[in-house]
Tab-separated table of C-alpha atoms in Angstrom:
chain	number	residue	atom	x	y	z
A	1	MET	CA	-22.080	11.225	-29.772
A	2	ALA	CA	-18.942	10.038	-27.569
A	3	GLN	CA	-18.092	10.563	-24.481
A	4	SER	CA	-15.685	12.645	-22.822
A	5	ILE	CA	-14.328	10.463	-20.020
A	6	LYS	CA	-12.591	12.729	-17.780
A	7	THR	CA	-9.535	10.567	-16.016
A	8	LYS	CA	-7.438	11.697	-13.155
A	9	LEU	CA	-3.956	12.235	-14.099
A	10	MET	CA	-0.977	10.847	-11.146
A	11	LYS	CA	1.609	13.641	-10.761
A	12	ALA	CA	5.188	13.407	-10.362
A	13	SER	CA	5.135	13.668	-6.292
A	14	GLU	CA	2.391	10.856	-5.711
A	15	ILE	CA	4.999	8.355	-6.313
A	16	PRO	CA	6.364	7.776	-3.056
A	17	ALA	CA	3.016	7.692	-1.508
A	18	PHE	CA	1.485	5.817	-4.079
A	19	VAL	CA	3.857	3.073	-3.790
A	20	ASP	CA	3.259	3.244	0.671
A	21	GLU	CA	0.458	2.653	-0.086
A	22	ILE	CA	0.957	-0.569	-2.642
A	23	VAL	CA	3.629	-2.365	0.347
A	24	LYS	CA	1.095	-1.828	2.410
A	25	THR	CA	-1.921	-3.694	0.755
A	26	GLY	CA	1.214	-6.911	0.719
A	27	CYS	CA	2.036	-6.401	-2.411
A	28	ASP	CA	5.261	-6.203	-3.696
A	29	ILE	CA	6.423	-3.617	-5.884
A	30	CYS	CA	9.540	-3.512	-7.370
A	31	ALA	CA	11.893	-2.132	-10.875
A	32	VAL	CA	13.098	-4.997	-13.312
A	33	GLY	CA	15.391	-2.843	-15.135
A	34	HIS	CA	16.300	0.436	-15.513
A	35	ASP	CA	11.831	1.391	-17.961
A	36	LYS	CA	9.709	-1.276	-15.760
A	37	TYR	CA	8.426	-2.359	-12.457
A	38	VAL	CA	5.908	-4.736	-10.939
A	39	LEU	CA	3.095	-5.108	-8.955
A	40	GLY	CA	3.043	-8.892	-7.149
A	41	ASP	CA	0.234	-10.931	-5.333
A	42	SER	CA	1.154	-13.917	-5.472
A	43	ASP	CA	2.335	-14.956	-2.969
A	44	LEU	CA	-1.280	-13.857	-0.709
A	45	SER	CA	-3.715	-15.980	0.253
A	46	PRO	CA	-6.890	-16.292	-2.094
A	47	ALA	CA	-8.756	-13.975	1.159
A	48	HIS	CA	-5.999	-12.085	1.277
A	49	TYR	CA	-5.853	-11.060	-1.920
A	50	LYS	CA	-9.342	-10.536	-2.425
A	51	LYS	CA	-8.851	-7.876	0.617
A	52	ALA	CA	-6.301	-6.765	-1.590
A	53	ARG	CA	-7.579	-5.920	-4.226
A	54	ARG	CA	-10.655	-3.801	-3.125
A	55	GLU	CA	-7.061	-1.991	-1.873
A	56	LEU	CA	-5.976	-1.876	-5.112
A	57	ASP	CA	-8.530	-1.080	-6.972
A	58	ARG	CA	-9.594	1.835	-4.404
A	59	ILE	CA	-4.727	3.068	-5.020
A	60	GLU	CA	-5.975	3.176	-9.072
A	61	GLU	CA	-8.844	5.298	-7.863
A	62	THR	CA	-6.858	8.100	-5.965
A	63	TYR	CA	-4.085	8.667	-7.708
A	64	GLY	CA	-5.880	7.746	-11.247
A	65	ASP	CA	-3.476	7.073	-15.081
A	66	ARG	CA	0.332	6.882	-13.854
A	67	ASP	CA	1.068	5.129	-17.284
A	68	PHE	CA	3.312	8.266	-18.385
A	69	LEU	CA	5.161	8.369	-15.278
A	70	LYS	CA	6.597	4.853	-15.720
A	71	LEU	CA	10.288	5.941	-15.436
A	72	GLU	CA	9.973	8.447	-12.589
A	73	ILE	CA	8.570	5.364	-10.393
A	74	VAL	CA	11.186	2.882	-11.812
A	75	ALA	CA	13.443	5.846	-10.390
A	76	TYR	CA	12.104	5.836	-7.012
A	77	LEU	CA	11.401	2.362	-6.879
A	78	ARG	CA	15.674	2.402	-7.666
A	79	SER	CA	16.616	4.419	-4.962
A	80	ILE	CA	14.680	3.202	-2.657
A	81	GLY	CA	16.372	-0.174	-3.286
A	82	ARG	CA	13.582	-1.841	-4.686
A	83	TYR	CA	14.979	-3.714	-7.983
A	84	VAL	CA	15.977	-6.338	-9.814
A	85	ASP	CA	19.005	-6.123	-12.484
A	86	VAL	CA	17.953	-8.566	-15.549
A	87	GLY	CA	21.291	-9.655	-17.073
A	88	ALA	CA	21.707	-10.201	-20.838
A	89	ASP	CA	20.233	-13.630	-21.069
A	90	GLY	CA	17.257	-12.306	-19.055
A	91	ALA	CA	18.039	-14.191	-15.730
A	92	ALA	CA	18.497	-11.614	-12.545
């Protein structure tokens, strides 16, 4: 028998707090164009990454699924200046 998995869904009103918590981990979050966003952690030391990973897991559990809010997250990131526009040739 298949098991039902209840997943928490993030609310649009939680987007600012979500972004703030991501930034506080030391990971960068920014919109790419008008339909994508990325979380960056490549500048973290291995020790800081380990700590950030635990925090990111906690944030994921706290806010839940956010895939359906992607465009709203992108719009919020753009509104606070956290974005990169990509040119036609793929260059930023």
